[in-house]
PDB file of C-alpha atoms in Angstrom:
ATOM      1  CA  MET A 542      41.869   8.017  14.210  1.00 43.00           C
ATOM      2  CA  ILE A 543      44.895   7.469  11.933  1.00 43.00           C
ATOM      3  CA  ASP A 544      46.937   6.255  14.911  1.00 49.00           C
ATOM      4  CA  LYS A 545      44.201   3.756  15.807  1.00 48.00           C
ATOM      5  CA  ILE A 546      44.162   2.413  12.236  1.00 46.00           C
ATOM      6  CA  LYS A 547      47.948   2.049  12.280  1.00 54.00           C
ATOM      7  CA  ASP A 548      47.774   0.266  15.641  1.00 64.00           C
ATOM      8  CA  SER A 549      45.149  -2.196  14.363  1.00 67.00           C
ATOM      9  CA  GLU A 550      47.240  -2.896  11.260  1.00 77.00           C
ATOM     10  CA  ALA A 551      50.294  -3.559  13.438  1.00 81.00           C
ATOM     11  CA  VAL A 552      48.292  -5.963  15.619  1.00 84.00           C
ATOM     12  CA  LEU A 553      47.038  -7.809  12.541  1.00 84.00           C
ATOM     13  CA  ARG A 554      50.562  -8.117  11.142  1.00 87.00           C
ATOM     14  CA  ASN A 555      51.725  -9.564  14.452  1.00 90.00           C
ATOM     15  CA  VAL A 556      48.892 -12.090  14.408  1.00 89.00           C
ATOM     16  CA  VAL A 557      49.712 -13.122  10.830  1.00 91.00           C
ATOM     17  CA  ASP A 558      53.438 -13.406  11.613  1.00 91.00           C
ATOM     18  CA  SER A 559      52.694 -15.492  14.707  1.00 91.00           C
ATOM     19  CA  ILE A 560      50.513 -17.910  12.726  1.00 91.00           C
ATOM     20  CA  ILE A 561      53.051 -18.230   9.902  1.00 91.00           C
ATOM     21  CA  GLU A 562      55.838 -18.975  12.384  1.00 90.00           C
ATOM     22  CA  ASP A 563      53.994 -22.148  13.388  1.00 89.00           C
ATOM     23  CA  GLY A 564      53.497 -23.285   9.797  1.00 88.00           C
ATOM     24  CA  ASN A 565      52.393 -21.957   6.432  1.00 89.00           C
ATOM     25  CA  ILE A 566      49.800 -24.654   5.715  1.00 93.00           C
ATOM     26  CA  ILE A 567      46.680 -23.704   7.640  1.00 92.00           C
ATOM     27  CA  CYS A 568      43.586 -25.905   7.787  1.00 92.00           C
ATOM     28  CA  PHE A 569      40.098 -24.877   8.897  1.00 89.00           C
ATOM     29  CA  ASP A 570      37.587 -27.692   9.395  1.00 84.00           C
ATOM     30  CA  GLU A 571      33.836 -26.983   9.329  1.00 81.00           C
ATOM     31  CA  PHE A 572      34.425 -23.292   8.571  1.00 86.00           C
ATOM     32  CA  GLN A 573      31.444 -21.053   9.304  1.00 82.00           C
ATOM     33  CA  VAL A 574      30.770 -17.408  10.174  1.00 83.00           C
ATOM     34  CA  THR A 575      27.995 -16.484  12.605  1.00 76.00           C
ATOM     35  CA  ASP A 576      29.270 -13.315  14.278  1.00 76.00           C
ATOM     36  CA  VAL A 577      29.447  -9.848  12.724  1.00 75.00           C
ATOM     37  CA  ALA A 578      32.766  -9.008  14.396  1.00 79.00           C
ATOM     38  CA  ASP A 579      34.345 -12.184  13.006  1.00 79.00           C
ATOM     39  CA  ALA A 580      32.892 -11.450   9.591  1.00 76.00           C
ATOM     40  CA  LEU A 581      34.467  -7.989   9.434  1.00 77.00           C
ATOM     41  CA  ILE A 582      37.983  -9.061  10.433  1.00 83.00           C
ATOM     42  CA  LEU A 583      38.244 -12.218   8.331  1.00 83.00           C
ATOM     43  CA  ARG A 584      38.992 -10.495   5.016  1.00 81.00           C
ATOM     44  CA  ARG A 585      41.944  -8.587   6.480  1.00 85.00           C
ATOM     45  CA  LEU A 586      43.242 -11.670   8.264  1.00 89.00           C
ATOM     46  CA  PHE A 587      43.010 -13.955   5.238  1.00 88.00           C
ATOM     47  CA  THR A 588      44.473 -11.317   2.929  1.00 87.00           C
ATOM     48  CA  GLY A 589      47.426 -10.995   5.293  1.00 89.00           C
ATOM     49  CA  LEU A 590      47.910 -14.755   5.473  1.00 91.00           C
ATOM     50  CA  ILE A 591      47.774 -15.213   1.707  1.00 88.00           C
ATOM     51  CA  GLU A 592      50.176 -12.322   1.099  1.00 88.00           C
ATOM     52  CA  ALA A 593      52.549 -13.868   3.654  1.00 90.00           C
ATOM     53  CA  GLY A 594      52.627 -17.073   1.620  1.00 89.00           C
ATOM     54  CA  ALA A 595      50.189 -19.210   3.569  1.00 91.00           C
ATOM     55  CA  VAL A 596      48.451 -22.140   1.916  1.00 93.00           C
ATOM     56  CA  ILE A 597      44.888 -22.312   3.239  1.00 92.00           C
ATOM     57  CA  VAL A 598      42.716 -25.422   3.142  1.00 94.00           C
ATOM     58  CA  MET A 599      39.200 -25.391   4.540  1.00 91.00           C
ATOM     59  CA  THR A 600      36.027 -27.439   4.633  1.00 87.00           C
ATOM     60  CA  SER A 601      32.569 -25.973   5.098  1.00 85.00           C
ATOM     61  CA  ASN A 602      28.963 -27.037   4.953  1.00 76.00           C
ATOM     62  CA  ARG A 603      28.297 -23.973   2.791  1.00 81.00           C
ATOM     63  CA  PRO A 604      29.772 -22.714  -0.492  1.00 86.00           C
ATOM     64  CA  PRO A 605      31.595 -19.362  -0.154  1.00 89.00           C
ATOM     65  CA  GLN A 606      28.664 -17.349  -1.516  1.00 88.00           C
ATOM     66  CA  ASP A 607      26.417 -18.671   1.283  1.00 85.00           C
ATOM     67  CA  LEU A 608      28.738 -17.899   4.200  1.00 85.00           C
ATOM     68  CA  TYR A 609      27.204 -15.560   6.791  1.00 82.00           C
ATOM     69  CA  LEU A 610      23.955 -15.718   4.836  1.00 80.00           C
ATOM     70  CA  ASN A 611      21.360 -13.207   6.132  1.00 76.00           C
ATOM     71  CA  GLY A 612      23.925 -11.891   8.619  1.00 79.00           C
ATOM     72  CA  ILE A 613      24.009  -8.336   9.969  1.00 81.00           C
ATOM     73  CA  GLN A 614      25.993  -5.933   7.720  1.00 83.00           C
ATOM     74  CA  ARG A 615      26.660  -8.775   5.289  1.00 84.00           C
ATOM     75  CA  ASP A 616      27.480  -6.279   2.543  1.00 86.00           C
ATOM     76  CA  ARG A 617      30.694  -5.495   4.449  1.00 84.00           C
ATOM     77  CA  PHE A 618      31.499  -9.219   4.456  1.00 84.00           C
ATOM     78  CA  ALA A 619      31.047  -9.578   0.692  1.00 87.00           C
ATOM     79  CA  PRO A 620      34.675  -8.647  -0.170  1.00 87.00           C
ATOM     80  CA  PHE A 621      35.855 -11.650   1.862  1.00 86.00           C
ATOM     81  CA  ILE A 622      33.614 -13.924  -0.215  1.00 89.00           C
ATOM     82  CA  ASP A 623      35.111 -12.399  -3.370  1.00 90.00           C
ATOM     83  CA  LEU A 624      38.589 -13.060  -1.955  1.00 88.00           C
ATOM     84  CA  LEU A 625      37.802 -16.752  -1.378  1.00 89.00           C
ATOM     85  CA  ILE A 626      36.341 -17.200  -4.848  1.00 91.00           C
ATOM     86  CA  ASP A 627      39.238 -15.340  -6.477  1.00 90.00           C
ATOM     87  CA  ARG A 628      42.165 -16.859  -4.575  1.00 89.00           C
ATOM     88  CA  MET A 629      41.057 -20.403  -3.707  1.00 89.00           C
ATOM     89  CA  GLU A 630      40.160 -23.492  -5.699  1.00 91.00           C
ATOM     90  CA  ILE A 631      36.646 -24.540  -4.697  1.00 91.00           C
ATOM     91  CA  VAL A 632      35.667 -28.214  -4.762  1.00 88.00           C
ATOM     92  CA  SER A 633      31.975 -28.971  -4.253  1.00 83.00           C
ATOM     93  CA  MET A 634      31.169 -32.243  -2.497  1.00 73.00           C
ATOM     94  CA  TRP A 635      27.482 -31.610  -3.239  1.00 66.00           C
ATOM     95  CA  GLU A 636      28.235 -32.653  -6.820  1.00 70.00           C
ATOM     96  CA  SER A 637      29.210 -36.125  -5.612  1.00 65.00           C
ATOM     97  CA  GLU A 638      26.523 -38.792  -5.361  1.00 58.00           C
ATOM     98  CA  THR A 639      28.329 -40.339  -2.366  1.00 55.00           C
ATOM     99  CA  ASP A 640      28.347 -39.076   1.216  1.00 51.00           C
ATOM    100  CA  TYR A 641      31.767 -40.434   2.174  1.00 56.00           C
ATOM    101  CA  ARG A 642      30.997 -40.097   5.869  1.00 52.00           C
ATOM    102  CA  LEU A 643      28.437 -42.871   5.407  1.00 48.00           C
ATOM    103  CA  VAL A 644      30.605 -45.301   3.445  1.00 53.00           C
ATOM    104  CA  HIS A 645      31.911 -47.068   6.546  1.00 49.00           C
ATOM    105  CA  GLY A 646      28.496 -46.853   8.179  1.00 51.00           C
ATOM    106  CA  LYS A 647      26.949 -49.328   5.765  1.00 54.00           C
ATOM    107  CA  ASN A 648      28.269 -52.232   7.825  1.00 60.00           C
ATOM    108  CA  LYS A 649      25.887 -51.686  10.717  1.00 64.00           C
ATOM    109  CA  ALA A 650      26.545 -52.951  14.219  1.00 62.00           C
ATOM    110  CA  ARG A 651      23.664 -54.094  16.387  1.00 69.00           C
ATOM    111  CA  GLY A 652      22.737 -52.680  19.765  1.00 77.00           C
ATOM    112  CA  VAL A 653      24.030 -49.110  19.496  1.00 89.00           C
ATOM    113  CA  TYR A 654      20.929 -47.147  18.423  1.00 92.00           C
ATOM    114  CA  PHE A 655      17.515 -47.793  19.985  1.00 92.00           C
ATOM    115  CA  VAL A 656      14.316 -46.097  18.854  1.00 92.00           C
ATOM    116  CA  GLY A 657      11.089 -45.450  20.749  1.00 88.00           C
ATOM    117  CA  ASP A 658       9.933 -48.342  22.917  1.00 88.00           C
ATOM    118  CA  LYS A 659      13.284 -50.192  22.783  1.00 87.00           C
ATOM    119  CA  ARG A 660      14.226 -49.004  26.270  1.00 85.00           C
ATOM    120  CA  ASN A 661      14.392 -52.551  27.664  1.00 88.00           C
ATOM    121  CA  GLU A 662      17.008 -53.386  25.049  1.00 90.00           C
ATOM    122  CA  LEU A 663      18.929 -50.260  26.027  1.00 90.00           C
ATOM    123  CA  GLU A 664      18.848 -51.360  29.672  1.00 90.00           C
ATOM    124  CA  SER A 665      20.111 -54.797  28.682  1.00 90.00           C
ATOM    125  CA  ALA A 666      22.988 -53.263  26.717  1.00 90.00           C
ATOM    126  CA  PHE A 667      23.943 -51.110  29.695  1.00 92.00           C
ATOM    127  CA  LEU A 668      23.915 -54.064  32.084  1.00 90.00           C
ATOM    128  CA  GLU A 669      25.960 -56.130  29.651  1.00 89.00           C
ATOM    129  CA  LEU A 670      28.642 -53.453  29.180  1.00 90.00           C
ATOM    130  CA  THR A 671      28.896 -52.729  32.918  1.00 90.00           C
ATOM    131  CA  LYS A 672      28.847 -56.483  33.668  1.00 84.00           C
ATOM    132  CA  GLY A 673      26.186 -55.984  36.312  1.00 78.00           C
ATOM    133  CA  ASP A 674      28.507 -53.671  38.248  1.00 74.00           C
ATOM    134  CA  GLU A 675      27.057 -53.229  41.737  1.00 76.00           C
ATOM    135  CA  LYS A 676      29.209 -50.145  42.260  1.00 79.00           C
ATOM    136  CA  LEU A 677      27.320 -48.019  39.742  1.00 88.00           C
ATOM    137  CA  LYS A 678      27.082 -44.502  41.130  1.00 89.00           C
ATOM    138  CA  SER A 679      26.977 -40.834  40.286  1.00 92.00           C
ATOM    139  CA  MET A 680      30.283 -39.013  40.223  1.00 92.00           C
ATOM    140  CA  LYS A 681      31.865 -35.656  39.521  1.00 92.00           C
ATOM    141  CA  LEU A 682      34.547 -34.925  36.947  1.00 92.00           C
ATOM    142  CA  VAL A 683      36.783 -31.873  36.739  1.00 89.00           C
ATOM    143  CA  THR A 684      36.771 -30.190  33.327  1.00 88.00           C
ATOM    144  CA  ILE A 685      40.048 -30.076  31.411  1.00 75.00           C
ATOM    145  CA  ASN A 686      40.854 -26.349  31.423  1.00 80.00           C
ATOM    146  CA  SER A 687      38.431 -24.383  33.571  1.00 78.00           C
ATOM    147  CA  LYS A 688      38.521 -26.939  36.420  1.00 80.00           C
ATOM    148  CA  ARG A 689      34.758 -26.796  36.835  1.00 86.00           C
ATOM    149  CA  SER A 690      32.816 -29.662  38.351  1.00 91.00           C
ATOM    150  CA  LEU A 691      30.816 -31.827  35.931  1.00 93.00           C
ATOM    151  CA  PHE A 692      28.117 -34.159  37.249  1.00 94.00           C
ATOM    152  CA  VAL A 693      27.795 -37.691  35.836  1.00 96.00           C
ATOM    153  CA  PRO A 694      24.482 -39.236  36.978  1.00 95.00           C
ATOM    154  CA  THR A 695      25.395 -42.916  36.470  1.00 94.00           C
ATOM    155  CA  ALA A 696      28.821 -44.422  35.809  1.00 94.00           C
ATOM    156  CA  SER A 697      30.935 -47.525  36.128  1.00 92.00           C
ATOM    157  CA  ALA A 698      34.466 -46.263  36.646  1.00 88.00           C
ATOM    158  CA  GLU A 699      35.772 -49.832  36.564  1.00 87.00           C
ATOM    159  CA  HIS A 700      34.369 -50.507  33.092  1.00 90.00           C
ATOM    160  CA  GLY A 701      34.680 -46.972  31.627  1.00 93.00           C
ATOM    161  CA  VAL A 702      30.947 -46.579  30.949  1.00 95.00           C
ATOM    162  CA  ALA A 703      28.752 -43.543  31.703  1.00 96.00           C
ATOM    163  CA  ARG A 704      25.066 -42.901  31.246  1.00 96.00           C
ATOM    164  CA  PHE A 705      23.196 -39.633  30.701  1.00 97.00           C
ATOM    165  CA  SER A 706      19.769 -38.519  29.601  1.00 96.00           C
ATOM    166  CA  PHE A 707      19.327 -35.974  26.831  1.00 97.00           C
ATOM    167  CA  ASP A 708      18.179 -33.471  29.444  1.00 97.00           C
ATOM    168  CA  ASP A 709      21.368 -34.032  31.481  1.00 97.00           C
ATOM    169  CA  LEU A 710      23.548 -33.154  28.508  1.00 97.00           C
ATOM    170  CA  CYS A 711      21.531 -30.637  26.494  1.00 97.00           C
ATOM    171  CA  ARG A 712      19.166 -28.800  28.857  1.00 96.00           C
ATOM    172  CA  ASN A 713      21.989 -27.827  31.193  1.00 95.00           C
ATOM    173  CA  PRO A 714      24.537 -25.076  30.375  1.00 93.00           C
ATOM    174  CA  LEU A 715      27.265 -27.400  29.082  1.00 95.00           C
ATOM    175  CA  GLY A 716      29.736 -26.830  26.269  1.00 92.00           C
ATOM    176  CA  ALA A 717      32.508 -28.479  24.279  1.00 92.00           C
ATOM    177  CA  GLU A 718      34.910 -28.609  27.234  1.00 94.00           C
ATOM    178  CA  ASP A 719      32.360 -30.516  29.326  1.00 95.00           C
ATOM    179  CA  TYR A 720      31.664 -33.005  26.550  1.00 96.00           C
ATOM    180  CA  LEU A 721      35.372 -33.546  25.812  1.00 95.00           C
ATOM    181  CA  THR A 722      35.948 -34.192  29.513  1.00 95.00           C
ATOM    182  CA  ILE A 723      33.323 -36.938  29.346  1.00 96.00           C
ATOM    183  CA  GLY A 724      35.008 -38.361  26.246  1.00 95.00           C
ATOM    184  CA  ASP A 725      38.391 -38.352  27.972  1.00 94.00           C
ATOM    185  CA  ASN A 726      37.065 -40.309  30.953  1.00 95.00           C
ATOM    186  CA  PHE A 727      34.729 -42.926  29.417  1.00 95.00           C
ATOM    187  CA  HIS A 728      35.175 -45.114  26.366  1.00 94.00           C
ATOM    188  CA  THR A 729      31.423 -45.825  26.173  1.00 94.00           C
ATOM    189  CA  VAL A 730      28.640 -43.294  26.756  1.00 96.00           C
ATOM    190  CA  PHE A 731      24.880 -43.912  26.808  1.00 97.00           C
ATOM    191  CA  ILE A 732      22.468 -41.068  26.005  1.00 97.00           C
ATOM    192  CA  SER A 733      18.736 -41.727  26.356  1.00 96.00           C
ATOM    193  CA  ASP A 734      15.464 -39.973  25.577  1.00 96.00           C
ATOM    194  CA  ILE A 735      16.564 -37.781  22.659  1.00 96.00           C
ATOM    195  CA  PRO A 736      13.311 -36.200  21.422  1.00 96.00           C
ATOM    196  CA  ALA A 737      12.367 -35.136  17.904  1.00 95.00           C
ATOM    197  CA  LEU A 738      13.692 -31.568  17.631  1.00 95.00           C
ATOM    198  CA  THR A 739      12.571 -28.491  15.682  1.00 92.00           C
ATOM    199  CA  MET A 740      13.825 -24.921  15.211  1.00 91.00           C
ATOM    200  CA  LYS A 741      12.051 -24.037  18.471  1.00 92.00           C
ATOM    201  CA  ASP A 742      14.685 -26.207  20.185  1.00 95.00           C
ATOM    202  CA  ILE A 743      17.658 -24.548  18.486  1.00 92.00           C
ATOM    203  CA  ASN A 744      19.766 -24.217  21.657  1.00 93.00           C
ATOM    204  CA  LEU A 745      19.235 -27.907  22.387  1.00 96.00           C
ATOM    205  CA  VAL A 746      20.174 -28.722  18.794  1.00 94.00           C
ATOM    206  CA  ARG A 747      23.421 -26.751  19.126  1.00 94.00           C
ATOM    207  CA  ARG A 748      24.390 -28.642  22.267  1.00 96.00           C
ATOM    208  CA  LEU A 749      23.540 -31.998  20.707  1.00 97.00           C
ATOM    209  CA  ILE A 750      25.733 -31.163  17.707  1.00 95.00           C
ATOM    210  CA  LEU A 751      28.606 -30.262  20.051  1.00 95.00           C
ATOM    211  CA  PHE A 752      28.091 -33.399  22.107  1.00 97.00           C
ATOM    212  CA  VAL A 753      28.128 -35.776  19.130  1.00 96.00           C
ATOM    213  CA  ASP A 754      31.148 -33.992  17.619  1.00 94.00           C
ATOM    214  CA  SER A 755      33.015 -34.339  20.919  1.00 95.00           C
ATOM    215  CA  MET A 756      32.223 -38.036  21.272  1.00 96.00           C
ATOM    216  CA  TYR A 757      33.328 -38.591  17.680  1.00 94.00           C
ATOM    217  CA  GLU A 758      36.622 -36.761  18.200  1.00 93.00           C
ATOM    218  CA  CYS A 759      37.327 -38.846  21.321  1.00 94.00           C
ATOM    219  CA  HIS A 760      36.402 -42.115  19.501  1.00 93.00           C
ATOM    220  CA  VAL A 761      33.798 -42.841  22.165  1.00 95.00           C
ATOM    221  CA  LYS A 762      31.359 -45.694  21.613  1.00 94.00           C
ATOM    222  CA  LEU A 763      28.017 -43.870  21.715  1.00 95.00           C
ATOM    223  CA  ILE A 764      24.882 -45.839  22.605  1.00 94.00           C
ATOM    224  CA  VAL A 765      21.749 -43.871  21.719  1.00 95.00           C
ATOM    225  CA  HIS A 766      18.087 -44.076  22.642  1.00 95.00           C
ATOM    226  CA  ALA A 767      15.923 -41.620  20.687  1.00 95.00           C
ATOM    227  CA  ALA A 768      12.358 -40.961  19.666  1.00 95.00           C
ATOM    228  CA  THR A 769      13.300 -41.300  15.986  1.00 94.00           C
ATOM    229  CA  THR A 770      16.044 -42.455  13.671  1.00 91.00           C
ATOM    230  CA  PRO A 771      18.806 -39.896  12.881  1.00 91.00           C
ATOM    231  CA  ASP A 772      16.944 -38.823   9.734  1.00 89.00           C
ATOM    232  CA  GLY A 773      13.963 -37.628  11.774  1.00 91.00           C
ATOM    233  CA  MET A 774      15.803 -36.226  14.763  1.00 94.00           C
ATOM    234  CA  PHE A 775      15.803 -32.586  13.609  1.00 93.00           C
ATOM    235  CA  LYS A 776      12.985 -31.465  11.335  1.00 88.00           C
ATOM    236  CA  VAL A 777      12.838 -28.015   9.730  1.00 82.00           C
ATOM    237  CA  ASP A 778      10.517 -26.373   7.241  1.00 77.00           C
ATOM    238  CA  LEU A 779      11.664 -24.896   3.937  1.00 62.00           C
ATOM    239  CA  LYS A 780      11.987 -21.322   5.190  1.00 68.00           C
ATOM    240  CA  ASN A 781      14.558 -22.419   7.790  1.00 68.00           C
ATOM    241  CA  ARG A 782      16.683 -24.599   5.508  1.00 66.00           C
ATOM    242  CA  THR A 783      19.431 -21.953   5.260  1.00 63.00           C
ATOM    243  CA  HIS A 784      20.244 -21.820   8.988  1.00 74.00           C
ATOM    244  CA  ASP A 785      23.799 -22.856   9.885  1.00 76.00           C
ATOM    245  CA  GLU A 786      22.501 -25.394  12.382  1.00 81.00           C
ATOM    246  CA  VAL A 787      20.593 -27.207   9.636  1.00 82.00           C
ATOM    247  CA  PHE A 788      23.810 -27.692   7.665  1.00 82.00           C
ATOM    248  CA  ALA A 789      25.728 -28.637  10.816  1.00 85.00           C
ATOM    249  CA  PHE A 790      23.117 -31.220  11.809  1.00 89.00           C
ATOM    250  CA  ASP A 791      23.576 -32.977   8.480  1.00 87.00           C
ATOM    251  CA  ARG A 792      27.076 -33.757   9.751  1.00 87.00           C
ATOM    252  CA  THR A 793      25.626 -34.935  13.068  1.00 92.00           C
ATOM    253  CA  ARG A 794      23.308 -37.367  11.299  1.00 91.00           C
ATOM    254  CA  SER A 795      26.182 -38.723   9.240  1.00 88.00           C
ATOM    255  CA  ARG A 796      28.354 -39.109  12.320  1.00 91.00           C
ATOM    256  CA  LEU A 797      25.636 -40.950  14.196  1.00 92.00           C
ATOM    257  CA  GLU A 798      25.348 -43.324  11.240  1.00 88.00           C
ATOM    258  CA  GLU A 799      29.121 -43.851  11.119  1.00 89.00           C
ATOM    259  CA  MET A 800      29.368 -44.294  14.902  1.00 91.00           C
ATOM    260  CA  GLY A 801      26.923 -47.172  14.582  1.00 88.00           C
ATOM    261  CA  SER A 802      29.184 -49.054  12.165  1.00 86.00           C
ATOM    262  CA  VAL A 803      31.371 -52.047  12.966  1.00 82.00           C
ATOM    263  CA  GLU A 804      34.387 -50.190  11.554  1.00 84.00           C
ATOM    264  CA  TYR A 805      33.962 -47.270  13.951  1.00 86.00           C
ATOM    265  CA  LEU A 806      33.348 -49.494  16.965  1.00 84.00           C
ATOM    266  CA  LYS A 807      36.606 -51.356  16.273  1.00 81.00           C
ATOM    267  CA  LYS A 808      38.625 -48.145  16.623  1.00 78.00           C
ATOM    268  CA  ARG A 809      40.698 -47.697  19.751  1.00 75.00           C
ATOM    269  CA  TRP A 810      39.464 -45.186  22.324  1.00 74.00           C
TER     270      TRP A 810
END
């Protein structure tokens, strides 16, 4: 048993040394903990990094005391929370009256978000951006790392435009790599028929969050057709307000708002 403990400590030291070799300023964006194994190793990892002189900067949708909330064996995770509170300066954006992700989104562009019965307008936007391309067809892409085949139901390769339904993207077993592959191949992506979602659709919600994040990271122009506005896209009751996906979807709403702004649409793909 003692030998195993020594071995694990040696492995952790090697991991810390390897990270520090690449740089001592380490940034974590959208930090969250959802897995018990991750929760148990984080305190040792962060303690090692801090003792090695690392400067750690992180953003999160939750304050430290709410990380891994209601998680299995959370009492064993509590020392990590104490470490964050003790060793890091915490800045709460909840105390600000401004959601800075929406600042640029106030200058709204037209024709990028269609609600309900606006399908004809969506069709018109698609025809306009593909310039009536008669070579519209389905195609297959090869994912970046795993080299899997990814089906695109409708695309104009000439004009860099692809079209999917919500079911195509979120009811199939796709992940971040698939969505990033789409973002790397098309500068404009249409997604239609996004329904109003609830906690019963949590797996669909997770995929939609990943999809929007991926399009945002790739600076894709996202044209949306949905049953509701972003505010009504994912509804939860009070007892479910503490779920990680609820916090994460707040970011998705904000990104959808920003992606519909003139400023975002002017960015280069």
